[in-house]
mmCIF file of C-alpha atoms in Angstrom:
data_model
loop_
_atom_site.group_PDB
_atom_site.id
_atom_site.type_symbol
_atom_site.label_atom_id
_atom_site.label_comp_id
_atom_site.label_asym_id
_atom_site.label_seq_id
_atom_site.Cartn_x
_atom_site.Cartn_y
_atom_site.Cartn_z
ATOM 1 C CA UNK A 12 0.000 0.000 0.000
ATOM 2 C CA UNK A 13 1.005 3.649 -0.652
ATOM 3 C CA UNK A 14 1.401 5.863 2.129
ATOM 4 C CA UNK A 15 0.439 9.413 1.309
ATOM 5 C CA UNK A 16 2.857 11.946 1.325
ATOM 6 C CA UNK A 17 2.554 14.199 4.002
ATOM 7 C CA UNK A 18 1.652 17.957 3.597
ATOM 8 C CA UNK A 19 4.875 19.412 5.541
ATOM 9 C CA UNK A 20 6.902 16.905 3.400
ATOM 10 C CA UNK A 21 9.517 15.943 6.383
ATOM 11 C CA UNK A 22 9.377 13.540 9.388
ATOM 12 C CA UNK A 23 7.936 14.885 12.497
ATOM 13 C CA UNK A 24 5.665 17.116 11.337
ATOM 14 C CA UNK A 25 8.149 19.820 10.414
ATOM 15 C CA UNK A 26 6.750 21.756 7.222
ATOM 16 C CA UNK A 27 8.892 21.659 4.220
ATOM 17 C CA UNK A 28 8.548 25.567 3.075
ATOM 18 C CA UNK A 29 10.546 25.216 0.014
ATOM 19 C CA UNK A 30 8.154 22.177 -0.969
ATOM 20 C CA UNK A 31 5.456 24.228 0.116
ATOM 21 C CA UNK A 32 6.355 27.479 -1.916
ATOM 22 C CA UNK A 33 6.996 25.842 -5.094
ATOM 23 C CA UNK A 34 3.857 24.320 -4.277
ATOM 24 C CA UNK A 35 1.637 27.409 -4.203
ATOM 25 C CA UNK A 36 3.542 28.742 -6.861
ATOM 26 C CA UNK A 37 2.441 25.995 -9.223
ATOM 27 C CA UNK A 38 -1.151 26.387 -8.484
ATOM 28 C CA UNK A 39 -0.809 29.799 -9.272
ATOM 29 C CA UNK A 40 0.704 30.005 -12.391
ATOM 30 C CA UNK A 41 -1.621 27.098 -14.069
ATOM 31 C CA UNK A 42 -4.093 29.048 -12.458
ATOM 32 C CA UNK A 43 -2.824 32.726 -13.993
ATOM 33 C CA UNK A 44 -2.129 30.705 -17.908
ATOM 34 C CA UNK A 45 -5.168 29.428 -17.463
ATOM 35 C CA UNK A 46 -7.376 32.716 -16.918
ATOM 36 C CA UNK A 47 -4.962 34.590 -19.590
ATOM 37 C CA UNK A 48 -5.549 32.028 -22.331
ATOM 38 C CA UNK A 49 -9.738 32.291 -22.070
ATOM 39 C CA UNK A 50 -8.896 36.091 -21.790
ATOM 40 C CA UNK A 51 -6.653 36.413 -24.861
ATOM 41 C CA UNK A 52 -8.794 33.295 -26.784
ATOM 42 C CA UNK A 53 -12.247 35.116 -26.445
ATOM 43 C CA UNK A 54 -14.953 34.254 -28.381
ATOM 44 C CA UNK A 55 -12.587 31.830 -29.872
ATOM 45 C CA UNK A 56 -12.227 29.564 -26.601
ATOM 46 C CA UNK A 57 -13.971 26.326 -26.988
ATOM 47 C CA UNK A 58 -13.838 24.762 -23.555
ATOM 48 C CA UNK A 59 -14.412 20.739 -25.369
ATOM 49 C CA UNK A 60 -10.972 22.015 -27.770
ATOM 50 C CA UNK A 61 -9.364 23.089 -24.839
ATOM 51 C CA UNK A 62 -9.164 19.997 -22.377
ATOM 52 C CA UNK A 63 -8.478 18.184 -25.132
ATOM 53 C CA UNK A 64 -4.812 19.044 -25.025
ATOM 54 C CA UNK A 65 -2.573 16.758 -22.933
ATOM 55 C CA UNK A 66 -0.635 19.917 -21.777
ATOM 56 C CA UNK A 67 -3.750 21.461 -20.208
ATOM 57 C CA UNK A 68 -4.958 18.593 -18.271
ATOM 58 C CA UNK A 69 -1.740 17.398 -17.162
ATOM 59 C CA UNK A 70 -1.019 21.216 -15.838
ATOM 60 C CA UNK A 71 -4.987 21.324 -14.304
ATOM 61 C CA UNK A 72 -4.388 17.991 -12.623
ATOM 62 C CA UNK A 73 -1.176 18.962 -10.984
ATOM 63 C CA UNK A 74 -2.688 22.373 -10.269
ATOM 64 C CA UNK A 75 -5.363 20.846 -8.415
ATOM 65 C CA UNK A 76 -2.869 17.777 -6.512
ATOM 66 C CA UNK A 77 -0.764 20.520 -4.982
ATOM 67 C CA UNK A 78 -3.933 22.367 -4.181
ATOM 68 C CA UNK A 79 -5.179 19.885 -1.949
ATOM 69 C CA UNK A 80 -1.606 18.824 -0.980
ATOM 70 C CA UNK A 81 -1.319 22.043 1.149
ATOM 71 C CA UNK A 82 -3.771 20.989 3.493
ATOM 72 C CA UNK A 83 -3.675 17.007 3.765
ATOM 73 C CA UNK A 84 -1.581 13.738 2.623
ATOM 74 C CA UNK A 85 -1.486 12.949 -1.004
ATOM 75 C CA UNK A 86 -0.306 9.639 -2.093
ATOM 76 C CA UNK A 87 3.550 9.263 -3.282
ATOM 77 C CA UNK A 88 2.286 7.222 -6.748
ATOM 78 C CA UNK A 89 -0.080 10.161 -7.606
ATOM 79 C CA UNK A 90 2.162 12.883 -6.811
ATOM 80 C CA UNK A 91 4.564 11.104 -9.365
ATOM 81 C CA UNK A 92 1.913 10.034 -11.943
ATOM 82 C CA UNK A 93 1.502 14.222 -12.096
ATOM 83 C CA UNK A 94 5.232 14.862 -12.475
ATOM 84 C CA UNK A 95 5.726 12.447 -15.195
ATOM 85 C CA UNK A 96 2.802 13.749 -17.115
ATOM 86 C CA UNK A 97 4.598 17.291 -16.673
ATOM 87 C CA UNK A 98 8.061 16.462 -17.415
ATOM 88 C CA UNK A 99 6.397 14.416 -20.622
ATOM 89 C CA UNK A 100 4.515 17.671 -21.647
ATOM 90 C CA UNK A 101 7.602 19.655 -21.621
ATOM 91 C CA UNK A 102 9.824 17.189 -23.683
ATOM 92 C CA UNK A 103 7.247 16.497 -26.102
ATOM 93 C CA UNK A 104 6.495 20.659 -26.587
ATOM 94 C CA UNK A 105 10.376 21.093 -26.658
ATOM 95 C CA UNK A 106 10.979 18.345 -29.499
ATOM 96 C CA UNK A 107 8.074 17.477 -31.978
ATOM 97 C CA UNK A 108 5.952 20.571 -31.021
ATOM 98 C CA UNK A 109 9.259 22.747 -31.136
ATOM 99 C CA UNK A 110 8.845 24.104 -34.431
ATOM 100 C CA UNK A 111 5.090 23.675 -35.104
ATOM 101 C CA UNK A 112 2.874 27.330 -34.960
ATOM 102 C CA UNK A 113 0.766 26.057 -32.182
ATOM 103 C CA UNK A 114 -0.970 29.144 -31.668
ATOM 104 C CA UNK A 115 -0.110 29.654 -27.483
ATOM 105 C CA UNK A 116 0.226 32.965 -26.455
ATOM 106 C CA UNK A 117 4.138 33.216 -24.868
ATOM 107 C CA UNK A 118 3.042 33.411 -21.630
ATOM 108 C CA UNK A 119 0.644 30.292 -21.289
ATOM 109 C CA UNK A 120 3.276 28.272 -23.215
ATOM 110 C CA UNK A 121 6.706 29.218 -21.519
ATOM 111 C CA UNK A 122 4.517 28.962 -18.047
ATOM 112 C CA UNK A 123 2.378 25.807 -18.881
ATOM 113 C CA UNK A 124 5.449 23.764 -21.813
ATOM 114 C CA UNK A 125 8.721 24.672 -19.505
ATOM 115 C CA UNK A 126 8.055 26.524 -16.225
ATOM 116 C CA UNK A 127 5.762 24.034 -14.470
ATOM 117 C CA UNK A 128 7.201 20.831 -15.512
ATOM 118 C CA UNK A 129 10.696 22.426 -14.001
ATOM 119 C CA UNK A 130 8.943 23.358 -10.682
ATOM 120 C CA UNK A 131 6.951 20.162 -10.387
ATOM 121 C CA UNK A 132 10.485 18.427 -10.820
ATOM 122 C CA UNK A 133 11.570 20.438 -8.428
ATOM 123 C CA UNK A 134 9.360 19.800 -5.900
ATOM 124 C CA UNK A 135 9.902 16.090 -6.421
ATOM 125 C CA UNK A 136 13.553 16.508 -5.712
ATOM 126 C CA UNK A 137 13.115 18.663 -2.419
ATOM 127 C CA UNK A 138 10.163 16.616 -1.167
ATOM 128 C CA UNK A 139 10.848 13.399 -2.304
ATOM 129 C CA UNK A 140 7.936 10.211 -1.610
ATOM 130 C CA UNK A 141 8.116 8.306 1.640
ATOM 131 C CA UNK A 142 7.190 4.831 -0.297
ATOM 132 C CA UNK A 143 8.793 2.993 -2.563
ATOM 133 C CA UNK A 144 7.840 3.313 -6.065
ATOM 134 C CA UNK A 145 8.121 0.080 -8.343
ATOM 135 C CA UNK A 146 7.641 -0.811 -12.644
ATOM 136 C CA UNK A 147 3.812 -1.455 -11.457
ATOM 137 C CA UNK A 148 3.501 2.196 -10.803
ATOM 138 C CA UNK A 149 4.979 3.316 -14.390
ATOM 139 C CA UNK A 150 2.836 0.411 -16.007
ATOM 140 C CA UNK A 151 -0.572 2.305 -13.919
ATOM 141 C CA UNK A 152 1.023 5.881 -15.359
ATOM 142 C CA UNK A 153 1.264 5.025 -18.743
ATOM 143 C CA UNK A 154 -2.736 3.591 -19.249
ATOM 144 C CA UNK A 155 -3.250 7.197 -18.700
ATOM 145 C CA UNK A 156 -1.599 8.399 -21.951
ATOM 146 C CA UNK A 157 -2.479 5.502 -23.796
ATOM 147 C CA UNK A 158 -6.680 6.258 -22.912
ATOM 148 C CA UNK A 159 -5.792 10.068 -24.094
ATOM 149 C CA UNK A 160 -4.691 8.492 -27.003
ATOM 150 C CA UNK A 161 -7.519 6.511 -27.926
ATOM 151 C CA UNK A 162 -9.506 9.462 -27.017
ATOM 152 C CA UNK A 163 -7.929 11.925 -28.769
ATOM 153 C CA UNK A 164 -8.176 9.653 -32.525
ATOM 154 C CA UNK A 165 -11.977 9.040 -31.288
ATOM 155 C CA UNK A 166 -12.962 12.495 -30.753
ATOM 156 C CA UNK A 167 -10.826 13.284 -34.047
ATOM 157 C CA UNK A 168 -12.324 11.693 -36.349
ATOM 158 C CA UNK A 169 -16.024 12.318 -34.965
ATOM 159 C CA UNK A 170 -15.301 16.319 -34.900
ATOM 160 C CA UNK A 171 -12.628 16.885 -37.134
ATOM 161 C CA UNK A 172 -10.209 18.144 -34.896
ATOM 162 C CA UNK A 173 -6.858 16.909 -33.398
ATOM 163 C CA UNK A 174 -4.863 18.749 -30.797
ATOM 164 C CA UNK A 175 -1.289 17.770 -31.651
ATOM 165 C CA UNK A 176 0.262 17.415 -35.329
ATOM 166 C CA UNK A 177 1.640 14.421 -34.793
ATOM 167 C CA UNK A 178 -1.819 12.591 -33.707
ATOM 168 C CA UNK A 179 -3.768 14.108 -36.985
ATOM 169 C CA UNK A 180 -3.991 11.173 -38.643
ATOM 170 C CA UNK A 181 -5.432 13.852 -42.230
ATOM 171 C CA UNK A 182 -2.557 14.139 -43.413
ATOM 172 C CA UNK A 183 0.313 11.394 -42.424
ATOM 173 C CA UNK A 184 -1.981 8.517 -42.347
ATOM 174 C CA UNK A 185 -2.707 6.277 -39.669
ATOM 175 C CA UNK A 186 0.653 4.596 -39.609
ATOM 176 C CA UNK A 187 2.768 7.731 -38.846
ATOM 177 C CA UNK A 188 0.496 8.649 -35.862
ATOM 178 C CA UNK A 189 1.433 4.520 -35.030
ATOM 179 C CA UNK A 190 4.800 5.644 -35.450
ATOM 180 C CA UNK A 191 5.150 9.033 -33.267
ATOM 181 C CA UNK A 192 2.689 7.675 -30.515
ATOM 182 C CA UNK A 193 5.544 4.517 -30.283
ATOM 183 C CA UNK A 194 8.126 7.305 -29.772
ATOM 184 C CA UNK A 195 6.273 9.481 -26.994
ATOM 185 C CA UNK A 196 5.649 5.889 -25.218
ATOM 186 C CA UNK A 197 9.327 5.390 -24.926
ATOM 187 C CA UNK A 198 9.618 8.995 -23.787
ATOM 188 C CA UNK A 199 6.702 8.964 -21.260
ATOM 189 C CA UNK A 200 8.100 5.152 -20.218
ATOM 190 C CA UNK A 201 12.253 7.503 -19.969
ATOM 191 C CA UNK A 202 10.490 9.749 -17.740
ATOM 192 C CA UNK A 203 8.262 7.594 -15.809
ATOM 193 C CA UNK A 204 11.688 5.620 -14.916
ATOM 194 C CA UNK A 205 13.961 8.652 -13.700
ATOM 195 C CA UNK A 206 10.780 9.755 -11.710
ATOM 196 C CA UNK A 207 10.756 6.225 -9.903
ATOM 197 C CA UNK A 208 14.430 6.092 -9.748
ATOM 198 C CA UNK A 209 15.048 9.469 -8.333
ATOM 199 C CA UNK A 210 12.105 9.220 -5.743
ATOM 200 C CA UNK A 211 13.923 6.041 -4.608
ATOM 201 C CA UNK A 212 17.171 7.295 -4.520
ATOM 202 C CA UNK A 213 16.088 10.403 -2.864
ATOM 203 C CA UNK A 214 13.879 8.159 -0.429
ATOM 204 C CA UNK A 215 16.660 6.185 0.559
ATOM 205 C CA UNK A 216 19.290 8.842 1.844
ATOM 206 C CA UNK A 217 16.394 10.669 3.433
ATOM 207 C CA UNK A 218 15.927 7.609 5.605
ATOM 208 C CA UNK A 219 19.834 7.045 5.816
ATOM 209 C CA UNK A 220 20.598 10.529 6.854
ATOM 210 C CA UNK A 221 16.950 10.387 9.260
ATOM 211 C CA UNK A 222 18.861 7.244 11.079
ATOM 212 C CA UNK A 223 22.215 8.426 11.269
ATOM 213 C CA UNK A 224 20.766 11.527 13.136
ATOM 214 C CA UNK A 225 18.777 8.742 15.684
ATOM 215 C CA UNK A 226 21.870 7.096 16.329
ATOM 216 C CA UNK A 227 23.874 10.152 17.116
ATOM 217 C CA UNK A 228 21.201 11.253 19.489
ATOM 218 C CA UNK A 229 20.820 8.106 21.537
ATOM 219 C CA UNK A 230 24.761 7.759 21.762
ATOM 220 C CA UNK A 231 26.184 8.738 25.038
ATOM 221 C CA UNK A 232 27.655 11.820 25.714
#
């Protein structure tokens, strides 16, 4: 079983502000690009369009995680099911979306493609889970991608409308959208593993360092 991650982020009850700053700080900005893009978008928002991109709901649902992890436990494999969607929406908008006119305004895409996937890795670093996350965990992450997927070609073909280049099947065919949604598994399956790998490494000095302070306690003067 998971244990959830504890709101202060440190044994004892102590409050981890950095955690907690970074924290905040994400909820605002999705919050900010958010509000600016239905601003700037105007009569031209279409809310169905809209959470259809993997980059908005993958921002909104770690928005909303560190929302609620300011005020009680959130579990370890959620926290890092958020920052692997994050860190997979900033590698994919920094390599096959690099040079495609997506239409963003600059400030939702620097805040919502680079500046929150950096902070949510952050915060994974500083704060890192109290449980031990295993290949199980990456295999739950990825059905997540691979149901956005399925939607996205469904909802495609039934309104004529796809939210990334390489998943618009119009023009490349079926087999090229095979192709590139092979490649952002192995990318989403990269990140999923350093997630794991530095939670775990991070867990395990934490807990090192947390009994090497017990033991020079309890020693005798």
């Amino acid at each position: 079983m998971t244990v959830a991650n504890d709101p202060t982020g440190r044994p004892g009850g102590a409050r981890n502000w950095p955690s907690t700053v970074v924290r905040a700080l994400v909820v605002a900005l999705v919050i900010s690009a958010e509000v600016y893009l239905i601003i700037v978008t105007g009569d031209r928002y279409n809310p169905s369009n809209h959470f259809s991109y993997f980059t908005i709901l993958s921002n909104v649902f770690a928005a909303v995680l560190f929302a609620v992890s300011l005020v009680r436990p959130i579990p370890d494999a959620v926290r890092g099911a958020a920052v692997t969607f994050l860190l997979l929406t900033g590698v994919v908008a920094n390599t096959l979306l690099l040079n495609v006119d997506v239409q963003t305004p600059a400030y939702a895409n620097i805040v919502l493609h680079m500046v929150v996937p950096i902070l949510v890795l952050v915060d994974w670093l500083i704060a890192p889970p109290r449980t031990r996350l295993t290949t199980k965990h990456l295999v739950a992450w990825m059905l997540i991608p691979i149901a956005y997927l399925v939607y996205s070609l469904i909802r495609g073909a039934l309104v004529d409308w796809y939210p990334y280049p390489f998943l618009d099947p119009r023009e490349q065919g079926y087999g090229m959208v095979a192709v590139m949604s092979v490649v952002v598994a192995v990318a989403f399956g990269a990140c999923a593993a350093l997630v794991i790998w530095s939670g775990n490494r991070l867990q395990r000095r934490l807990r090192d360092a947390a009994g090497e302070s017990v033991s020079e306690v309890s020693e005798p003067g």
